[in-house]
Structure formats: structure tokens, C-alpha cells
Tab-separated table of N, CA, C and O in Angstrom:
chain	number	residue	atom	x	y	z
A	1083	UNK	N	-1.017	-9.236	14.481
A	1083	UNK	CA	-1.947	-8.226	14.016
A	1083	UNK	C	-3.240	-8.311	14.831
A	1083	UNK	O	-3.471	-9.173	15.679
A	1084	UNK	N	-4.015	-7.362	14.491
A	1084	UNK	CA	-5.389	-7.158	15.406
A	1084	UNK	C	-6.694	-8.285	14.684
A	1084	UNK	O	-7.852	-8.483	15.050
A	1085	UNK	N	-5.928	-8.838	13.582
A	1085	UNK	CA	-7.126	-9.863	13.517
A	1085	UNK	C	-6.788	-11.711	13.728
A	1085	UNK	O	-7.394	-12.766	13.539
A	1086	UNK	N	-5.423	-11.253	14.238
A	1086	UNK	CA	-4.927	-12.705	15.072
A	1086	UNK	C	-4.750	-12.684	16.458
A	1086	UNK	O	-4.021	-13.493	17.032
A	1087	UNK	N	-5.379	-11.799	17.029
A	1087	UNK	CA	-5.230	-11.735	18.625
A	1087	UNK	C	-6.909	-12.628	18.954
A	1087	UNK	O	-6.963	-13.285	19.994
A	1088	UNK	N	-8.371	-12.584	17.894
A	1088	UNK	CA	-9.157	-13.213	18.600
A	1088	UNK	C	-9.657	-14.871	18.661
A	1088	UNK	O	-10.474	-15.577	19.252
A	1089	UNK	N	-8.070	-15.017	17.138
A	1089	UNK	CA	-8.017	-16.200	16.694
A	1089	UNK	C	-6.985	-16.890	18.155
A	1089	UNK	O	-7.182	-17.879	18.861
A	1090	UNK	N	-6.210	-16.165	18.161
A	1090	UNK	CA	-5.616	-16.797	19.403
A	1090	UNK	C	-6.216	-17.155	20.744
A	1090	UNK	O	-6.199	-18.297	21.205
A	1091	UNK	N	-6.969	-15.661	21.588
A	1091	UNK	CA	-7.742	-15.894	22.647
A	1091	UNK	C	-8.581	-17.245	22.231
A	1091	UNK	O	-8.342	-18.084	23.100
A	1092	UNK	N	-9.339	-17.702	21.384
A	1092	UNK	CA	-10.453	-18.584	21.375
A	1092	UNK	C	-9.062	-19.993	20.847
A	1092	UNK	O	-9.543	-21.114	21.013
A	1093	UNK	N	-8.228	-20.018	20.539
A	1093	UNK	CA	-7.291	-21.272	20.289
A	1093	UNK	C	-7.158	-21.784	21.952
A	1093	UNK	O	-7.374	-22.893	22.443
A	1094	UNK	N	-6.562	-20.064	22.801
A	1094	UNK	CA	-6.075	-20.877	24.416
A	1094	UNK	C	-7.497	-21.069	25.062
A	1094	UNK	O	-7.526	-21.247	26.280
A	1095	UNK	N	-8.489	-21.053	24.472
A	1095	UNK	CA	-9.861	-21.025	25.212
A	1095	UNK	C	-10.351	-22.649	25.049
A	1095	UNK	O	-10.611	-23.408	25.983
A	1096	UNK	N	-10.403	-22.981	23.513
A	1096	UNK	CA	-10.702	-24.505	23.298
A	1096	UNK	C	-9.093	-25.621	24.059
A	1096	UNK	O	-8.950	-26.838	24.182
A	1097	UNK	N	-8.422	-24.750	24.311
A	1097	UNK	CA	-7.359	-26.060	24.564
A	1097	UNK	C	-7.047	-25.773	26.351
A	1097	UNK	O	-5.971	-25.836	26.946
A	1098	UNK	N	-8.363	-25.463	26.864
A	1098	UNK	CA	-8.435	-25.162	28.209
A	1098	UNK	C	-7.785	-24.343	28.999
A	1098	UNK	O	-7.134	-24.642	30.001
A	1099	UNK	N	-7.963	-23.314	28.546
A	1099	UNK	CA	-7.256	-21.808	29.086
A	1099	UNK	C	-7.874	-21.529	30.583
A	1099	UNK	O	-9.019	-21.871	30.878
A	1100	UNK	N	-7.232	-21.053	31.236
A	1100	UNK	CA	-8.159	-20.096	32.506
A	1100	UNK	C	-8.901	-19.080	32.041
A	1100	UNK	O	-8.796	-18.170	31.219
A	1101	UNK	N	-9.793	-19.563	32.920
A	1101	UNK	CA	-11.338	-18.095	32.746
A	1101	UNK	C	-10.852	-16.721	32.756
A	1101	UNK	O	-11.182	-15.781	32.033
A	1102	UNK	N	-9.976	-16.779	33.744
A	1102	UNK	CA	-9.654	-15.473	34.028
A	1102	UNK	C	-8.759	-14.911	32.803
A	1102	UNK	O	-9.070	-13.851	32.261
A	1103	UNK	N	-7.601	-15.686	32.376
A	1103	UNK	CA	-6.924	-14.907	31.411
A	1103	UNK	C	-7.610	-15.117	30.114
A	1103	UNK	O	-6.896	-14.956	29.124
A	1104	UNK	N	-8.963	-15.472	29.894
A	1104	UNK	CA	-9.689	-15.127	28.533
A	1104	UNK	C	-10.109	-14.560	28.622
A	1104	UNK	O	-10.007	-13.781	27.674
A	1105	UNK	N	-11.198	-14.058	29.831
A	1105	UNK	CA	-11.703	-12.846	30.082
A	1105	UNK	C	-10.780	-11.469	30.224
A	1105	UNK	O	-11.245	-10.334	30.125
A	1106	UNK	N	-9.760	-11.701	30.406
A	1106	UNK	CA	-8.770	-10.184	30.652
A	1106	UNK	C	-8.402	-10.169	28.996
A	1106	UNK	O	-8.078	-9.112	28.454
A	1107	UNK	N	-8.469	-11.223	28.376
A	1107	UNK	CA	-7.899	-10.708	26.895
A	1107	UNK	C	-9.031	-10.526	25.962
A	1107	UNK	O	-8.902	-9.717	25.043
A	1108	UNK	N	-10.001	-11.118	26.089
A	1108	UNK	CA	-10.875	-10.344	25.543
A	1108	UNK	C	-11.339	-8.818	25.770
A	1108	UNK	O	-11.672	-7.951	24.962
A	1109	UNK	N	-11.227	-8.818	27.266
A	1109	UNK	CA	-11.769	-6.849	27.657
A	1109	UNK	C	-10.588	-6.336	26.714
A	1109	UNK	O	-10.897	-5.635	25.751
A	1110	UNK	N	-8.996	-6.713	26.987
A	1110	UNK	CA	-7.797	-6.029	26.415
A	1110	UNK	C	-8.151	-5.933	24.823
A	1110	UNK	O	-7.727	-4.853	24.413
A	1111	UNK	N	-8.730	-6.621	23.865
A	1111	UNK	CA	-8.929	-6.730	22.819
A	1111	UNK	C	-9.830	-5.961	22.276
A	1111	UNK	O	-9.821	-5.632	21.090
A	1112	UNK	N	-10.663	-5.626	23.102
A	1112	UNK	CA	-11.499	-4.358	23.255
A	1112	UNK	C	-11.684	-3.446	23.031
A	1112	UNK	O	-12.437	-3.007	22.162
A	1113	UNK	N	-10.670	-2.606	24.180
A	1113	UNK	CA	-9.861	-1.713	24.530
A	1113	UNK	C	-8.918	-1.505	23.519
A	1113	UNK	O	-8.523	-0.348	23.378
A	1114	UNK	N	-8.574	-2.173	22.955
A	1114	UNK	CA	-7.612	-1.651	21.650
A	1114	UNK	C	-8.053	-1.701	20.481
A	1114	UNK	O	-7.433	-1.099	19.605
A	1115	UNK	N	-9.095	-2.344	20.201
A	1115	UNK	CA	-10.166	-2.311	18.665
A	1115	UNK	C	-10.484	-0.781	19.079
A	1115	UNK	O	-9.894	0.039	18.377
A	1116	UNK	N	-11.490	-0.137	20.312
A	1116	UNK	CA	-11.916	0.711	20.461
A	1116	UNK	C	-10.973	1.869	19.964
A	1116	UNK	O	-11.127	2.639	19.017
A	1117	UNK	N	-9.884	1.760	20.943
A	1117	UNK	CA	-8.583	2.736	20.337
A	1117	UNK	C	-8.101	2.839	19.471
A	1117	UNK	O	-7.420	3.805	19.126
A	1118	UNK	N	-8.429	1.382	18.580
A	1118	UNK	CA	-7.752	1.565	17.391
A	1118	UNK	C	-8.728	2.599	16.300
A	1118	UNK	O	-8.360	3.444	15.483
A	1119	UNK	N	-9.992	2.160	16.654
A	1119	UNK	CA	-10.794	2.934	16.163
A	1119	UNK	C	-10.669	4.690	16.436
A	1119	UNK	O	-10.440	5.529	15.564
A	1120	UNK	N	-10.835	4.878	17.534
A	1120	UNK	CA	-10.728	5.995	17.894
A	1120	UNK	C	-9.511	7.169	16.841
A	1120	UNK	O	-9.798	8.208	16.246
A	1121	UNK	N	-8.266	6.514	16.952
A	1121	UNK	CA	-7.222	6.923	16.279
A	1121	UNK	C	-7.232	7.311	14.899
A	1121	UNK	O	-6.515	8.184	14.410
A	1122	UNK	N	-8.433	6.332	14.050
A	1122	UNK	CA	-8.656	6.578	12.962
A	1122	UNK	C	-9.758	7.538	13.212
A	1122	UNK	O	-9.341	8.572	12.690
A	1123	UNK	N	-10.573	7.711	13.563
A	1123	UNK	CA	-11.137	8.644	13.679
A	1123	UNK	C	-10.965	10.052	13.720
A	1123	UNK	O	-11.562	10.901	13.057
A	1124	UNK	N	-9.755	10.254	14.887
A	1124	UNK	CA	-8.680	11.507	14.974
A	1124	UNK	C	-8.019	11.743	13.379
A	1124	UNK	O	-8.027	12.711	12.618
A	1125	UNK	N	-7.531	10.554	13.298
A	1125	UNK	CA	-6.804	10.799	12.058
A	1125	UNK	C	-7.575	11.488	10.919
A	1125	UNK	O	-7.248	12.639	10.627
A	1126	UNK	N	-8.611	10.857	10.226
A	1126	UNK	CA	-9.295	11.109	8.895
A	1126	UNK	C	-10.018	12.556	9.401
A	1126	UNK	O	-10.216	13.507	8.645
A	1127	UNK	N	-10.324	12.528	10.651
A	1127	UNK	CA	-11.207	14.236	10.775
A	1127	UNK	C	-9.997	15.450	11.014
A	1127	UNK	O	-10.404	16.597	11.200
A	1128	UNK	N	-8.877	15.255	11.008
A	1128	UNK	CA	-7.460	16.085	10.776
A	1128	UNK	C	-6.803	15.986	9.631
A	1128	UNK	O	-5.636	16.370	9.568
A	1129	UNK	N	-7.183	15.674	8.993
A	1129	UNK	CA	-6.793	15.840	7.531
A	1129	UNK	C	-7.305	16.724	6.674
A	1129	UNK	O	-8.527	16.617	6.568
A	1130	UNK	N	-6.797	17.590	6.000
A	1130	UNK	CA	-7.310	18.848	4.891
A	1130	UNK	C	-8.291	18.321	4.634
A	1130	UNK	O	-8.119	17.143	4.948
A	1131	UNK	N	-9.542	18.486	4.128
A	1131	UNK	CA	-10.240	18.362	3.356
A	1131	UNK	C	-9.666	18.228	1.733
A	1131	UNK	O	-10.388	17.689	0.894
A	1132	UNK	N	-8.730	18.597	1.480
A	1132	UNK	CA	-8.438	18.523	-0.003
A	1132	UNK	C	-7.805	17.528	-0.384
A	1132	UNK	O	-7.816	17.156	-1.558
A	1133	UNK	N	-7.004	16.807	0.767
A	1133	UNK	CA	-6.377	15.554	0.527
A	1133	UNK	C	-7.128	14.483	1.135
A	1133	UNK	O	-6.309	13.640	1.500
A	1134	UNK	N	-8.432	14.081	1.444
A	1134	UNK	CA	-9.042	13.061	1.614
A	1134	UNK	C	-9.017	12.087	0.353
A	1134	UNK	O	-8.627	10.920	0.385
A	1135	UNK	N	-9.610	12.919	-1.014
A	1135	UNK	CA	-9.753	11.415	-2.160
A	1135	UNK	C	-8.053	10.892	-2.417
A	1135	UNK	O	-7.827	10.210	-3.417
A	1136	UNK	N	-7.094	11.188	-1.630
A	1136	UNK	CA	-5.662	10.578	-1.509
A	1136	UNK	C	-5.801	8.981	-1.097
A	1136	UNK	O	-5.476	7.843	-1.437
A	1137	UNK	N	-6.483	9.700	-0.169
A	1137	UNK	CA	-6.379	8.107	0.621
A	1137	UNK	C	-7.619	6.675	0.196
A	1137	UNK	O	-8.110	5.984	1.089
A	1138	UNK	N	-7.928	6.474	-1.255
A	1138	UNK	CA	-8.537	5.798	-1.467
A	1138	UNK	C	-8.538	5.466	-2.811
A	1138	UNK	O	-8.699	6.498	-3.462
A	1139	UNK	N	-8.454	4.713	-3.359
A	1139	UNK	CA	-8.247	4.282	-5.022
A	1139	UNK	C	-8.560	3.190	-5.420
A	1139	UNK	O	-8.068	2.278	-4.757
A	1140	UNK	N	-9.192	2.890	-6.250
A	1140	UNK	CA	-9.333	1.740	-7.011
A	1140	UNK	C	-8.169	1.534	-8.160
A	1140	UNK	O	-8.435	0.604	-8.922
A	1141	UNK	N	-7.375	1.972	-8.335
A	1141	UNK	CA	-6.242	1.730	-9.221
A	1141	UNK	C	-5.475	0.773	-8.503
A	1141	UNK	O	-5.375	0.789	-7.276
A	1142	UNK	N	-4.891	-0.120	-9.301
A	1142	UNK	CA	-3.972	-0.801	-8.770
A	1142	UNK	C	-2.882	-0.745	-8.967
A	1142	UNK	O	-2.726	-0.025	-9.953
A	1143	UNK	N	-1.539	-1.255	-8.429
A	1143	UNK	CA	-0.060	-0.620	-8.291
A	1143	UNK	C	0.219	-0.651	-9.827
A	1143	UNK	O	0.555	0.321	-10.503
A	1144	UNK	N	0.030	-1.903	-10.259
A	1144	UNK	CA	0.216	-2.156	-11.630
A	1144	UNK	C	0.094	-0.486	-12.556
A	1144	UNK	O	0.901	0.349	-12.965
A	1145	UNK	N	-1.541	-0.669	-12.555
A	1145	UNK	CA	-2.038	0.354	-13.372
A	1145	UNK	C	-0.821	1.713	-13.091
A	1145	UNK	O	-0.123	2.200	-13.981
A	1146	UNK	N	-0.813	2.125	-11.640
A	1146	UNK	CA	-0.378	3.639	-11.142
A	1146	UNK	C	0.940	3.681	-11.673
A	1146	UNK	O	1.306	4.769	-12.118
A	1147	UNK	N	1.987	2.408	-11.733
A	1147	UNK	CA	3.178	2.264	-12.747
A	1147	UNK	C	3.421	2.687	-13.931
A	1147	UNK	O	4.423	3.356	-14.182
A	1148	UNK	N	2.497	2.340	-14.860
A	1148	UNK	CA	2.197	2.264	-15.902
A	1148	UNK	C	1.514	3.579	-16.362
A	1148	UNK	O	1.888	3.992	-17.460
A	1149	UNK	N	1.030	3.952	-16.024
A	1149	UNK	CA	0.049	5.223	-15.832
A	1149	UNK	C	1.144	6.726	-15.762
A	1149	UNK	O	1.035	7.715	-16.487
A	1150	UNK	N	2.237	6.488	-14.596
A	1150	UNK	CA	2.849	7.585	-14.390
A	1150	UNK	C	4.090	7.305	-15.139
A	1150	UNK	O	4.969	8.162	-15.061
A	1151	UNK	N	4.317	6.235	-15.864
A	1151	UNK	CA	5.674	6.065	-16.997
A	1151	UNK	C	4.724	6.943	-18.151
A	1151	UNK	O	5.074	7.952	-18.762
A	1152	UNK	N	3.629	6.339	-18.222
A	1152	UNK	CA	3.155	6.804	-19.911
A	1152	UNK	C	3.180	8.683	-19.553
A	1152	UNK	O	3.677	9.513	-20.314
A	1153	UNK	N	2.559	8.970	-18.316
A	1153	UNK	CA	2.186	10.401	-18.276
A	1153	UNK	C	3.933	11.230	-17.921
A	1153	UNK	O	4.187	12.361	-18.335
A	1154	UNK	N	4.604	10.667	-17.380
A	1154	UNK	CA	5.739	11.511	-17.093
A	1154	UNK	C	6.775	12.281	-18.368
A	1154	UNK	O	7.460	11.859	-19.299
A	1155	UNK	N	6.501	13.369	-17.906
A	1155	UNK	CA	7.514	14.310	-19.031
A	1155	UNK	C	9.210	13.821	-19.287
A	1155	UNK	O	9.805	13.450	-20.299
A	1156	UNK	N	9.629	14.014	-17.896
A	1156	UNK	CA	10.918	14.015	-17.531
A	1156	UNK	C	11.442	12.722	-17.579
A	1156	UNK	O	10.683	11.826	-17.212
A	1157	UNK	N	13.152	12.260	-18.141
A	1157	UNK	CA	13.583	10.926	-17.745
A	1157	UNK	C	13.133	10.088	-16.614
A	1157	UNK	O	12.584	8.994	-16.485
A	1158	UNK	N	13.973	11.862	-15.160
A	1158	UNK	CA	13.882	10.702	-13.645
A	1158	UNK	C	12.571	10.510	-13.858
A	1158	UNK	O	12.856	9.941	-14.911
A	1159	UNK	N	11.226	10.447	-13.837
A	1159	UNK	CA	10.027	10.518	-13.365
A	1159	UNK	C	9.853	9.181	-13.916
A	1159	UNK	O	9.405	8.315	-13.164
A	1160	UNK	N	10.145	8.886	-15.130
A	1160	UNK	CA	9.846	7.985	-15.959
A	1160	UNK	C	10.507	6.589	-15.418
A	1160	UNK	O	9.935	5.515	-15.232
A	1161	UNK	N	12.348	7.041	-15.156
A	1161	UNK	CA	13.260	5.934	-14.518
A	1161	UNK	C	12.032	5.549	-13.369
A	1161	UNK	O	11.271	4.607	-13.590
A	1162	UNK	N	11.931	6.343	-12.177
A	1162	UNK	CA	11.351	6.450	-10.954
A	1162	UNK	C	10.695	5.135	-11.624
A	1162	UNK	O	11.262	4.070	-11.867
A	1163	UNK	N	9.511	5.449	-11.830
A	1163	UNK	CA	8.171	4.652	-12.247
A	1163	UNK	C	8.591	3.490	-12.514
A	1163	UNK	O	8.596	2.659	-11.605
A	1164	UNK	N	9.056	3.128	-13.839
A	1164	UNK	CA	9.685	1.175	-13.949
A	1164	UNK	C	10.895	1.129	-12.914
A	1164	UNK	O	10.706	0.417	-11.928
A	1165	UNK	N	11.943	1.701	-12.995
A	1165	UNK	CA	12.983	0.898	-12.725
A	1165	UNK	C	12.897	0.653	-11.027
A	1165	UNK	O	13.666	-0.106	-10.437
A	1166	UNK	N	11.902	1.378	-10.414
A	1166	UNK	CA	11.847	0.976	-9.035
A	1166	UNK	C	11.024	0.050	-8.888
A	1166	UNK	O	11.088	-0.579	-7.832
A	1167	UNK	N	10.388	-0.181	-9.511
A	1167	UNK	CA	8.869	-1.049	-9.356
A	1167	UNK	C	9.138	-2.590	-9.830
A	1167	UNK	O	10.176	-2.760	-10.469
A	1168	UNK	N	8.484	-3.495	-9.637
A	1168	UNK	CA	8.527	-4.845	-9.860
A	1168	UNK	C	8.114	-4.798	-11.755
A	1168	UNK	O	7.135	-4.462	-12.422
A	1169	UNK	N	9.800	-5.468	-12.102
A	1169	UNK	CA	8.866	-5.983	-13.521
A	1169	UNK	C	7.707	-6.255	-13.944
A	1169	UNK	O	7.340	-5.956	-15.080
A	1170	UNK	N	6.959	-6.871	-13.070
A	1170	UNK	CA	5.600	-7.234	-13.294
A	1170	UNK	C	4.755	-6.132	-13.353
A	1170	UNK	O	3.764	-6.527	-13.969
A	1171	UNK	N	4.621	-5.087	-13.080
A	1171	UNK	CA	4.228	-3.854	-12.716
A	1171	UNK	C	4.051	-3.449	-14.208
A	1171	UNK	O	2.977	-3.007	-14.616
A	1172	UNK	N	5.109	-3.609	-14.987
A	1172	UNK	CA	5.453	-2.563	-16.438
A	1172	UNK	C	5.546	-3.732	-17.254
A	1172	UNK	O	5.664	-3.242	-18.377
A	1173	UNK	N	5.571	-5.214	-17.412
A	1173	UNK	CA	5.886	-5.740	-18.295
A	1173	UNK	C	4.610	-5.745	-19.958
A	1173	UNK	O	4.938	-6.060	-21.101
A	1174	UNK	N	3.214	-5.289	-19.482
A	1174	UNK	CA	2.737	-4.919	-20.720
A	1174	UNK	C	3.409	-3.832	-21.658
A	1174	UNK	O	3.544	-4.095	-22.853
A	1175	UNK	N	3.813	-2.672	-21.169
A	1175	UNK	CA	4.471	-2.050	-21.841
A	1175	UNK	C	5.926	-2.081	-21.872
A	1175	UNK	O	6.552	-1.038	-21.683
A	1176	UNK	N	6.567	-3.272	-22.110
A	1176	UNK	CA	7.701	-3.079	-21.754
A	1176	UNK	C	8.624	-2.747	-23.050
A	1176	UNK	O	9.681	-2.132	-22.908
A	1177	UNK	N	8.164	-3.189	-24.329
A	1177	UNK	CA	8.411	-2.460	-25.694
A	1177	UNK	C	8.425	-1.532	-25.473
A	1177	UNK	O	9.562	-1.090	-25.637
A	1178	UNK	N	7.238	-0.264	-24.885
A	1178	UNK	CA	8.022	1.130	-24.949
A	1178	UNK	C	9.125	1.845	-23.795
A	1178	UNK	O	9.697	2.931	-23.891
A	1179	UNK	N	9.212	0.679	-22.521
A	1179	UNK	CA	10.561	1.149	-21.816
A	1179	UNK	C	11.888	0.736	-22.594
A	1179	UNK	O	12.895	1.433	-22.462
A	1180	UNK	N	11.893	-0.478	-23.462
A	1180	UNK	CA	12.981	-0.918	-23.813
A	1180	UNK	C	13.196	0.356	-24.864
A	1180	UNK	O	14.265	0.956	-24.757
A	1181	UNK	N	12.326	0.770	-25.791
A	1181	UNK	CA	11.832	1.744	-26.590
A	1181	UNK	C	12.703	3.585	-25.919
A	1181	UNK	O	13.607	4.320	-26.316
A	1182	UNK	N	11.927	3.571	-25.003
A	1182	UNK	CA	12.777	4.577	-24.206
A	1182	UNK	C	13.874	4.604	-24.125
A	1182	UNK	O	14.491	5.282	-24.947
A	1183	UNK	N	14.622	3.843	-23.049
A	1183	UNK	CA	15.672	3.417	-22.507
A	1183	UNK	C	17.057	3.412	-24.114
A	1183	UNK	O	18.079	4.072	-24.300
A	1184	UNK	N	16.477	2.515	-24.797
A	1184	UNK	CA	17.526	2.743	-26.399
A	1184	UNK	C	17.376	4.190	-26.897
A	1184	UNK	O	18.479	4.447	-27.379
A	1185	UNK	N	16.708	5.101	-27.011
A	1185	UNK	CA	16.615	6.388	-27.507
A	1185	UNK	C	17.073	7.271	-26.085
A	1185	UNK	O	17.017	8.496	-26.201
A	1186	UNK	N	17.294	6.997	-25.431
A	1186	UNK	CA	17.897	8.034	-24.355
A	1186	UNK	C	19.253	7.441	-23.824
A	1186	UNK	O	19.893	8.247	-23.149
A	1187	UNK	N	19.923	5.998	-24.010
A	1187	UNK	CA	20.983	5.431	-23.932
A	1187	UNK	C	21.852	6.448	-24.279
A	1187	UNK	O	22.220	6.772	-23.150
A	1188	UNK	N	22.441	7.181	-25.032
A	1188	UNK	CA	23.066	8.091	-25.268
A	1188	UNK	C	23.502	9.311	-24.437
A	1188	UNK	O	24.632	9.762	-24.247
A	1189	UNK	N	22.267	9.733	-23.982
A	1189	UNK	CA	22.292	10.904	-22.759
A	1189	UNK	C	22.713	10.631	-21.452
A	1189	UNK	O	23.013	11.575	-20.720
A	1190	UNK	N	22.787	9.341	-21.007
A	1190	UNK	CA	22.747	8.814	-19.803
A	1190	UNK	C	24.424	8.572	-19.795
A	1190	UNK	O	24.970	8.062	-18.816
């Protein structure tokens, strides 16, 4: 990843690296923070305006689990929500999936 490339350059630097190939990986490290930047930049200013607050949440997976079991109308929506997700995700409410799941056992 881009935040183990400066842990590395400075590892081959203390264990007596050549000048030259720390200096070429640092400019290279650069050069691709910059770009990496850049890209996000492109990215977030091409995006609708209407789907920007998408990309940011303070909810956590937990909560958004839990959240779209309690709010979903429909079975699939509901299956979707727990049965894909990590137990841990739904286990506060898990009385009302077990709850569910026995009152719709029948239909299924």
C-alpha cells in the first residue's frame, strides 16, 4: 500500500541502501502520492452533485445491517440484510430475525 512504500524506502535507507536508489524512490513516491491525489480529485469533482453525501457516513456496518432489516418491507430485502452479513452485525436483534424467520418459515 501507499503508506508502506515510505516505511520501506527509510528501512533500505537505515540498513545502508544506495543514495541513488533512495533518492529515485522517494521522487517515485511522489509522483504517485501526487497522482494519487490528482485522481481523487478528478474523481469527487465528476460526480453528480446529488450523490456526494453517498460517499461519507458515520454509521457503522453494524448499525446499516440492522437499520435496513428493521426498515425493509419485503422478505428478500430483509434476508439480504442478516443473512449476508456477519452474525455479529445483527446479533442485538437477533430475537426479531429468529422472530421473522419462524413466522415466514411457512412461505419459504
Amino acid at each position: 500500500t501507499m503508506g508502506s512504500l515510505p516505511v520501506a524506502i527509510i528501512l533500505y535507507e537505515v540498513t545502508g541502501g544506495k543514495d541513488s536508489v533512495i533518492s529515485l524512490a522517494w521522487r517515485l513516491l511522489y509522483i504517485f502520492l501526487l497522482i494519487t491525489l490528482v485522481m481523487f480529485i478528478v474523481f469527487f469533482l465528476s460526480i453528480k452533485t446529488g450523490y456526494k453525501h453517498t460517499f461519507v457516513s458515520t454509521e457503522s456496518a453494524k448499525d446499516f445491517t440492522i437499520r435496513g432489516f428493521k426498515e425493509s418491507k419485503d422478505d428478500e430485502m430483509k434476508a439480504e440484510r442478516v443473512l449476508n452479513n456477519s452474525r455479529h452485525h445483527w446479533k442485538s436483534i437477533e430475537w426479531e430475525v429468529k422472530l421473522w424467520v419462524e413466522t415466514n418459515w411457512h412461505k419459504w
